[in-house]
Short mmCIF file of C-alpha atoms in Angstrom, two decimals:
data_model
loop_
_atom_site.label_atom_id
_atom_site.label_comp_id
_atom_site.label_asym_id
_atom_site.label_seq_id
_atom_site.Cartn_x
_atom_site.Cartn_y
_atom_site.Cartn_z
CA MET A 4 -37.64 97.95 65.60
CA ARG A 5 -41.23 96.71 65.85
CA GLN A 6 -42.28 95.27 69.22
CA VAL A 7 -44.53 92.21 69.38
CA ASN A 8 -45.80 89.79 72.00
CA GLN A 9 -43.18 87.23 72.97
CA VAL A 10 -42.81 84.37 70.47
CA ARG A 11 -41.41 81.11 71.76
CA LYS A 12 -41.02 77.56 70.59
CA ILE A 13 -42.92 74.80 72.39
CA PRO A 14 -43.58 71.08 71.84
CA LEU A 15 -46.90 70.56 70.07
CA ASP A 16 -48.15 68.38 72.91
CA TYR A 17 -47.97 71.49 75.12
CA ALA A 18 -50.20 73.48 72.77
CA SER A 19 -53.74 74.19 73.91
CA GLU A 20 -56.85 75.84 72.55
CA GLY A 21 -56.75 79.63 72.63
CA MET A 22 -53.02 80.00 72.02
CA LEU A 23 -52.00 82.27 69.16
CA LEU A 24 -49.64 80.85 66.54
CA GLY A 25 -46.37 82.80 66.47
CA ARG A 26 -45.07 81.69 63.05
CA SER A 27 -46.93 80.34 60.04
CA ILE A 28 -46.99 76.58 59.44
CA ILE A 29 -46.16 75.55 55.87
CA ASP A 30 -47.37 72.32 54.27
CA SER A 31 -45.34 69.98 52.07
CA GLU A 32 -46.25 72.00 48.95
CA GLY A 33 -44.87 75.22 50.40
CA ASN A 34 -48.32 76.67 51.03
CA ILE A 35 -49.39 78.32 54.28
CA LEU A 36 -51.38 75.77 56.26
CA LEU A 37 -51.86 77.97 59.33
CA ARG A 38 -50.96 81.64 59.29
CA ALA A 39 -49.18 83.37 62.17
CA GLY A 40 -51.71 84.95 64.52
CA VAL A 41 -54.42 82.30 64.13
CA GLU A 42 -56.01 81.07 67.35
CA LEU A 43 -55.41 77.37 67.87
CA ASP A 44 -58.31 75.01 68.46
CA ALA A 45 -58.53 71.23 68.88
CA GLN A 46 -59.00 70.66 65.14
CA TYR A 47 -55.91 72.67 64.24
CA ILE A 48 -53.78 70.96 66.88
CA ASN A 49 -54.88 67.48 65.78
CA ARG A 50 -54.15 68.36 62.15
CA LEU A 51 -50.62 69.46 63.05
CA PHE A 52 -50.03 66.13 64.78
CA GLU A 53 -51.31 64.32 61.68
CA ILE A 54 -48.87 66.04 59.31
CA GLY A 55 -45.89 65.40 61.56
CA ILE A 56 -45.41 68.77 63.26
CA HIS A 57 -43.93 68.27 66.74
CA TYR A 58 -42.95 71.87 67.60
CA LEU A 59 -44.44 75.29 66.90
CA TYR A 60 -44.02 78.94 67.84
CA ILE A 61 -46.67 80.64 69.94
CA ARG A 62 -47.29 84.23 70.93
CA ASP A 63 -47.39 84.72 74.67
CA GLU A 64 -48.22 88.03 76.32
CA THR A 65 -47.39 86.61 79.76
CA PHE A 66 -43.79 87.72 79.40
CA GLY A 67 -44.36 91.09 77.74
CA GLU A 68 -43.00 92.34 74.42
CA THR A 69 -39.82 91.55 72.55
CA ASP A 70 -38.04 92.64 69.38
CA ASP A 71 -39.58 91.29 66.18
CA GLU A 72 -36.35 89.99 64.68
CA ASP A 73 -35.81 87.58 61.82
CA VAL A 74 -33.04 87.56 59.26
CA ILE A 75 -35.35 87.03 56.27
CA SER A 76 -39.06 87.72 55.86
CA GLU A 77 -41.68 85.01 55.97
CA GLU A 78 -42.63 85.79 52.36
CA THR A 79 -39.07 85.33 51.13
CA ARG A 80 -38.66 82.14 53.15
CA ILE A 81 -41.85 80.64 51.72
CA ASN A 82 -41.02 81.66 48.15
CA THR A 83 -37.54 80.18 48.45
CA VAL A 84 -38.84 76.90 49.89
CA LYS A 85 -41.32 76.66 47.01
CA LEU A 86 -38.59 77.28 44.43
CA VAL A 87 -36.28 74.65 45.95
CA LYS A 88 -39.14 72.15 45.96
CA THR A 89 -39.97 72.97 42.32
CA THR A 90 -36.30 72.61 41.38
CA PHE A 91 -36.12 69.16 42.97
CA SER A 92 -39.38 68.16 41.27
CA HIS A 93 -38.20 69.26 37.82
CA LEU A 94 -34.97 67.29 38.16
CA GLN A 95 -36.87 64.19 39.26
CA GLN A 96 -38.93 64.56 36.08
CA ASP A 97 -35.83 65.20 33.93
CA ARG A 98 -37.01 68.74 33.23
CA LYS A 99 -34.86 71.88 33.02
CA ILE A 100 -34.57 73.99 36.15
CA ASN A 101 -35.17 77.74 36.24
CA THR A 102 -31.71 79.13 36.89
CA VAL A 103 -32.90 82.73 36.44
CA ALA A 104 -35.41 82.25 39.27
CA LEU A 105 -32.72 80.65 41.43
CA ARG A 106 -30.33 83.55 40.92
CA ASN A 107 -33.10 86.06 41.59
CA ILE A 108 -34.17 84.37 44.82
CA VAL A 109 -30.57 84.27 46.07
CA ASN A 110 -30.30 87.98 45.24
CA ASN A 111 -33.44 88.61 47.31
CA LEU A 112 -32.05 86.58 50.21
CA LEU A 113 -28.79 88.49 50.05
CA ASP A 114 -30.55 91.87 50.00
CA GLU A 115 -32.66 91.01 53.04
CA ILE A 116 -29.73 89.59 54.98
CA LEU A 117 -27.66 92.71 54.24
CA ASP A 118 -30.59 94.91 55.32
CA ASN A 119 -30.72 92.96 58.60
CA SER A 120 -26.98 92.61 59.07
CA SER A 121 -27.21 93.44 62.78
CA VAL A 122 -29.79 90.70 63.41
CA LEU A 123 -28.61 87.40 64.87
CA LEU A 124 -29.98 84.08 63.66
CA SER A 125 -32.47 83.22 66.39
CA ILE A 126 -35.47 81.37 64.98
CA SER A 127 -35.25 77.82 63.64
CA ASP A 128 -37.68 76.56 61.03
CA ILE A 129 -40.62 74.26 61.70
CA SER A 130 -41.18 71.71 58.95
CA THR A 131 -42.90 68.41 58.29
CA LEU A 132 -40.73 65.37 57.68
CA ASP A 133 -41.56 65.39 53.96
CA ASN A 134 -40.32 68.95 53.37
CA VAL A 135 -37.34 69.01 55.73
CA ILE A 136 -34.84 69.03 52.86
CA PHE A 137 -36.37 72.17 51.31
CA TYR A 138 -36.37 74.15 54.55
CA HIS A 139 -32.91 72.80 55.29
CA SER A 140 -31.65 74.16 51.96
CA VAL A 141 -33.00 77.63 52.74
CA SER A 142 -31.62 77.63 56.29
CA VAL A 143 -28.17 76.50 55.16
CA CYS A 144 -28.17 79.15 52.43
CA THR A 145 -29.14 81.89 54.90
CA LEU A 146 -26.50 80.98 57.48
CA SER A 147 -23.85 80.51 54.78
CA ILE A 148 -24.47 83.98 53.35
CA MET A 149 -24.35 85.49 56.85
CA THR A 150 -21.02 83.74 57.41
CA GLY A 151 -19.68 84.96 54.07
CA ILE A 152 -20.62 88.53 54.98
CA THR A 153 -18.71 88.19 58.25
CA LEU A 154 -15.70 86.94 56.28
CA GLY A 155 -15.83 90.04 54.08
CA TYR A 156 -17.01 88.43 50.84
CA SER A 157 -17.89 90.60 47.83
CA ASP A 158 -21.41 90.55 46.36
CA THR A 159 -20.22 88.27 43.56
CA LYS A 160 -18.74 85.75 45.99
CA LEU A 161 -21.84 85.91 48.21
CA LYS A 162 -24.09 85.12 45.23
CA GLU A 163 -21.90 82.20 44.15
CA LEU A 164 -21.87 80.94 47.72
CA GLY A 165 -25.64 81.42 48.00
CA ILE A 166 -26.41 79.38 44.88
CA GLY A 167 -24.08 76.61 46.01
CA ALA A 168 -25.57 76.57 49.50
CA LEU A 169 -29.17 76.59 48.26
CA LEU A 170 -28.42 73.68 45.90
CA HIS A 171 -25.92 71.81 48.06
CA ASP A 172 -28.24 68.79 48.39
CA ILE A 173 -29.64 68.94 44.85
CA GLY A 174 -28.02 65.60 44.03
CA LYS A 175 -30.56 63.96 46.34
CA SER A 176 -33.19 64.68 43.69
CA LYS A 177 -31.68 61.79 41.72
CA ILE A 178 -31.85 59.33 44.64
CA ASP A 179 -34.87 57.32 45.79
CA GLN A 180 -36.81 59.74 48.00
CA GLU A 181 -37.77 57.08 50.52
CA LEU A 182 -34.07 56.67 51.21
CA VAL A 183 -33.46 60.43 51.31
CA GLU A 184 -36.26 60.98 53.84
CA ARG A 185 -35.31 58.06 56.10
CA PHE A 186 -32.68 59.98 58.14
CA GLY A 187 -30.91 56.92 59.47
CA ASN A 188 -31.46 53.15 59.79
CA MET A 189 -29.67 52.46 56.50
CA SER A 190 -27.79 49.42 55.36
CA GLU A 191 -24.21 49.87 54.21
CA GLU A 192 -25.34 49.56 50.59
CA GLU A 193 -28.02 52.23 51.06
CA TYR A 194 -25.53 54.57 52.70
CA VAL A 195 -23.22 54.17 49.71
CA VAL A 196 -26.10 55.13 47.41
CA LEU A 197 -26.98 58.22 49.47
CA SER A 198 -23.30 59.21 49.58
CA LYS A 199 -23.39 59.67 45.81
CA HIS A 200 -25.42 62.88 46.14
CA PRO A 201 -22.42 65.29 46.22
CA GLU A 202 -21.15 64.03 42.85
CA LEU A 203 -24.66 63.96 41.41
CA GLY A 204 -25.22 67.53 42.58
CA TYR A 205 -21.95 68.68 41.04
CA SER A 206 -22.93 67.18 37.70
CA ILE A 207 -26.34 68.87 37.78
CA ILE A 208 -25.04 72.37 38.53
CA ARG A 209 -22.06 72.02 36.17
CA ASP A 210 -24.42 71.35 33.27
CA TYR A 211 -25.97 74.83 33.59
CA GLY A 212 -23.52 77.29 32.06
CA ASP A 213 -25.10 80.32 33.74
CA LEU A 214 -24.37 78.88 37.20
CA SER A 215 -20.84 79.24 38.54
CA LEU A 216 -18.65 76.14 38.58
CA LEU A 217 -17.61 77.26 42.07
CA SER A 218 -21.23 76.79 43.17
CA ALA A 219 -21.06 73.27 41.76
CA HIS A 220 -18.01 72.59 43.94
CA VAL A 221 -20.12 73.39 47.00
CA ALA A 222 -22.40 70.48 46.16
CA LEU A 223 -19.37 68.27 45.48
CA GLN A 224 -17.38 69.12 48.61
CA HIS A 225 -19.83 69.93 51.41
CA HIS A 226 -19.21 66.55 53.07
CA GLU A 227 -15.42 66.87 52.98
CA ARG A 228 -13.73 67.31 56.36
CA TRP A 229 -10.96 69.64 57.46
CA ASP A 230 -8.90 66.60 58.55
CA GLY A 231 -9.31 64.86 55.18
CA LYS A 232 -11.62 62.09 56.38
CA GLY A 233 -14.74 63.23 54.54
CA TYR A 234 -16.15 62.24 51.17
CA PRO A 235 -16.19 61.85 48.21
CA ARG A 236 -12.52 62.78 47.61
CA GLN A 237 -11.01 62.96 51.12
CA LEU A 238 -9.83 66.54 50.56
CA ALA A 239 -8.26 68.28 53.56
CA GLY A 240 -7.78 71.84 54.79
CA THR A 241 -7.56 74.55 52.16
CA LYS A 242 -7.81 71.99 49.37
CA ILE A 243 -11.54 72.15 50.13
CA HIS A 244 -13.04 75.19 48.40
CA GLU A 245 -13.78 78.03 50.81
CA TYR A 246 -17.48 78.07 49.89
CA ALA A 247 -17.79 74.35 50.65
CA ARG A 248 -16.04 74.85 54.00
CA ILE A 249 -18.73 77.35 54.96
CA VAL A 250 -21.61 75.18 53.78
CA ALA A 251 -20.18 72.12 55.55
CA ALA A 252 -20.42 73.89 58.90
CA ALA A 253 -23.82 75.47 58.19
CA ASN A 254 -25.15 72.12 56.98
CA THR A 255 -24.16 70.36 60.19
CA TYR A 256 -25.49 73.16 62.39
CA ASP A 257 -28.90 73.06 60.73
CA ASP A 258 -28.95 69.25 60.92
CA LEU A 259 -28.42 69.49 64.67
CA MET A 260 -31.23 72.05 64.98
CA THR A 261 -33.68 69.88 63.02
CA GLU A 262 -35.81 67.18 64.61
CA ARG A 263 -35.07 63.67 63.42
CA LEU A 264 -37.04 60.46 63.84
CA ASN A 265 -34.59 59.25 66.48
CA ARG A 266 -33.98 62.51 68.39
CA PRO A 267 -35.38 65.95 69.19
CA PRO A 268 -33.65 69.09 67.91
CA TYR A 269 -30.61 70.26 69.85
CA GLN A 270 -30.80 73.40 71.95
CA VAL A 271 -28.92 76.21 70.22
CA ASN A 272 -26.14 76.42 72.81
CA GLN A 273 -25.70 72.64 72.67
CA ALA A 274 -25.37 72.75 68.88
CA ILE A 275 -22.89 75.62 69.04
CA ASN A 276 -20.76 73.82 71.63
CA LEU A 277 -20.70 70.68 69.48
CA ILE A 278 -19.69 72.67 66.38
CA LYS A 279 -16.88 74.25 68.40
CA ARG A 280 -15.62 70.82 69.44
CA MET A 281 -15.64 69.75 65.78
CA SER A 282 -13.60 72.80 64.75
CA GLY A 283 -10.21 71.86 63.33
CA ILE A 284 -11.40 68.28 62.81
CA TYR A 285 -14.49 68.53 60.64
CA PHE A 286 -14.50 72.27 59.97
CA ASP A 287 -12.23 75.19 59.14
CA PRO A 288 -11.68 76.97 62.51
CA ALA A 289 -11.96 80.42 60.89
CA VAL A 290 -15.33 79.47 59.40
CA VAL A 291 -16.60 78.22 62.76
CA VAL A 292 -15.70 81.50 64.47
CA ALA A 293 -17.37 83.54 61.72
CA MET A 294 -20.49 81.37 61.63
CA ILE A 295 -21.24 81.22 65.34
CA SER A 296 -20.79 84.98 65.64
CA ASN A 297 -24.06 85.22 63.68
CA ILE A 298 -26.05 82.84 65.89
CA ALA A 299 -27.85 83.82 69.06
CA SER A 300 -26.66 81.28 71.63
CA TYR A 301 -29.83 81.93 73.60
CA PRO A 302 -32.68 82.63 71.13
CA LEU A 303 -35.56 85.01 71.63
CA GLY A 304 -38.25 83.41 73.77
CA SER A 305 -35.99 80.76 75.30
CA PHE A 306 -35.88 80.17 79.04
CA ILE A 307 -32.45 80.66 80.59
CA LYS A 308 -31.19 79.51 83.97
CA LEU A 309 -28.60 81.85 85.48
CA ASN A 310 -25.76 81.06 87.84
CA THR A 311 -27.78 82.90 90.50
CA GLY A 312 -30.47 80.21 90.30
CA GLU A 313 -32.96 82.61 88.73
CA ILE A 314 -34.75 81.84 85.48
CA GLY A 315 -35.53 84.38 82.79
CA ILE A 316 -36.85 84.57 79.27
CA VAL A 317 -34.82 86.14 76.46
CA THR A 318 -36.47 89.35 75.23
CA HIS A 319 -33.71 91.07 73.24
CA LEU A 320 -30.46 90.01 71.59
CA ASN A 321 -27.07 91.71 71.73
CA PRO A 322 -25.41 91.40 68.29
CA GLU A 323 -22.08 92.42 69.84
CA SER A 324 -22.43 89.78 72.57
CA PRO A 325 -24.39 86.80 71.14
CA GLN A 326 -23.97 84.82 74.36
CA LYS A 327 -25.23 87.63 76.59
CA PRO A 328 -28.83 88.59 75.75
CA VAL A 329 -31.28 90.77 77.64
CA ILE A 330 -33.56 88.59 79.74
CA ARG A 331 -36.67 89.19 81.83
CA ILE A 332 -36.45 87.47 85.23
CA ILE A 333 -39.65 85.48 85.81
CA ILE A 334 -38.59 82.87 88.41
CA ASP A 335 -36.54 83.74 91.48
CA LYS A 336 -33.76 81.65 93.02
CA SER A 337 -36.33 79.95 95.25
CA LEU A 338 -38.16 78.82 92.10
CA ARG A 339 -41.13 81.09 92.76
CA ARG A 340 -42.78 83.25 90.12
CA VAL A 341 -41.61 86.86 90.30
CA GLN A 342 -44.54 89.20 90.91
CA HIS A 343 -42.87 92.10 89.12
CA PRO A 344 -40.61 90.74 86.34
CA HIS A 345 -37.60 92.90 85.56
CA GLU A 346 -35.06 92.90 82.76
CA ILE A 347 -31.30 92.60 83.02
CA ASP A 348 -28.75 93.03 80.24
CA LEU A 349 -26.27 90.19 80.68
CA SER A 350 -23.71 92.02 78.54
CA ARG A 351 -23.43 94.55 81.38
CA MET A 352 -23.20 91.99 84.16
CA LYS A 353 -19.78 90.79 85.28
CA THR A 354 -20.87 88.09 87.72
CA ILE A 355 -24.25 86.98 86.35
CA ILE A 356 -23.97 84.49 83.49
CA PRO A 357 -26.33 82.07 81.71
CA VAL A 358 -25.86 78.43 82.65
CA GLU A 359 -28.27 76.56 80.39
CA ILE A 360 -31.44 76.70 78.34
CA ILE A 361 -34.44 75.29 80.19
CA SER A 362 -36.93 73.40 78.03
CA GLU A 363 -40.67 73.86 78.18
CA ARG A 364 -41.00 70.42 79.71
CA GLU A 365 -38.51 71.24 82.46
CA LEU A 366 -40.44 74.39 83.32
CA ASN A 367 -43.88 72.83 83.09
CA SER A 368 -44.12 72.25 86.82
CA LEU A 369 -43.12 75.86 87.51
CA LEU A 370 -45.02 77.84 84.87
CA PRO A 371 -48.69 77.75 83.89
CA ARG A 372 -49.48 77.05 80.30
CA PRO A 373 -49.81 80.32 78.40
CA SER A 374 -53.30 81.39 77.45
CA GLY A 375 -54.56 83.07 74.31
CA VAL A 376 -54.59 86.83 74.02
#
């Protein structure tokens, strides 16, 4: 596996001139605004603030090299985002959608995910507020397919699941976009309008004979709950289609990992713990187990506090032990920088365990800002 300088996610207000961008920034049209590897300057940073970017990934040689791991390639991610955006746009204009392109892109996603079947989901997407829904669709599709693979689905079932997951929010194309993009602060009447999107999505997909009706049921049922208190039909348990049960969990996980106007994104371990608590109430317990087995509880580049008091940065993931990565110790138990950082594999440690993820802000007083390379 290729080794690269450490890539980690930081708040944009911690970015400084000379840093190298770790992942490309995509604008609202699905085009690359800033390509990975570019050196940040004041103009770039100000532009990112202007378009609503609040987090970004940077490369940082301070902590050495790490595995270059992502479930799908940047090219595939960008192409899929563009296609989802085009699909929404065509529906808003009452134009036909390209179902052949949709099936082909899901096939590409499936091929890449199968090729990287030992890779854990570790990197969350960075998006502007006006293209959140398109990135969200791709992220939900990716995690849903990974979950389906874990559950032993055939290629046919994975493709049906993938189409349904990619288009699960397609009904929102028929709702006022100002309302769709508001993410909260709705009146009861507005919430009722937004809650129509599952039925609208079902109708859209159903009208295309070359798309599976089972994929349409994903759009219809992804807001149903395991306990029967969801919508639109208050289905419970196994009366909810298995594909929709997967997408319901993946949808909520990605929502938690996405910044909203009224809150920052959750840390991965916080989101996982919340999903676990919702298991058996909102979600099928078997789906939750399968889904979280594909997610790195402590993503590459994240700072981890151990029960020893030491702090390390995640450099490698253990697919067999998602909650026990390899970390490089950089801060000792006295909160002093380690002169000679060393790695430990938590999967081989019986008494050393991760306690929590430490944010960039929490470490700011301990660590210098990374410089460009």
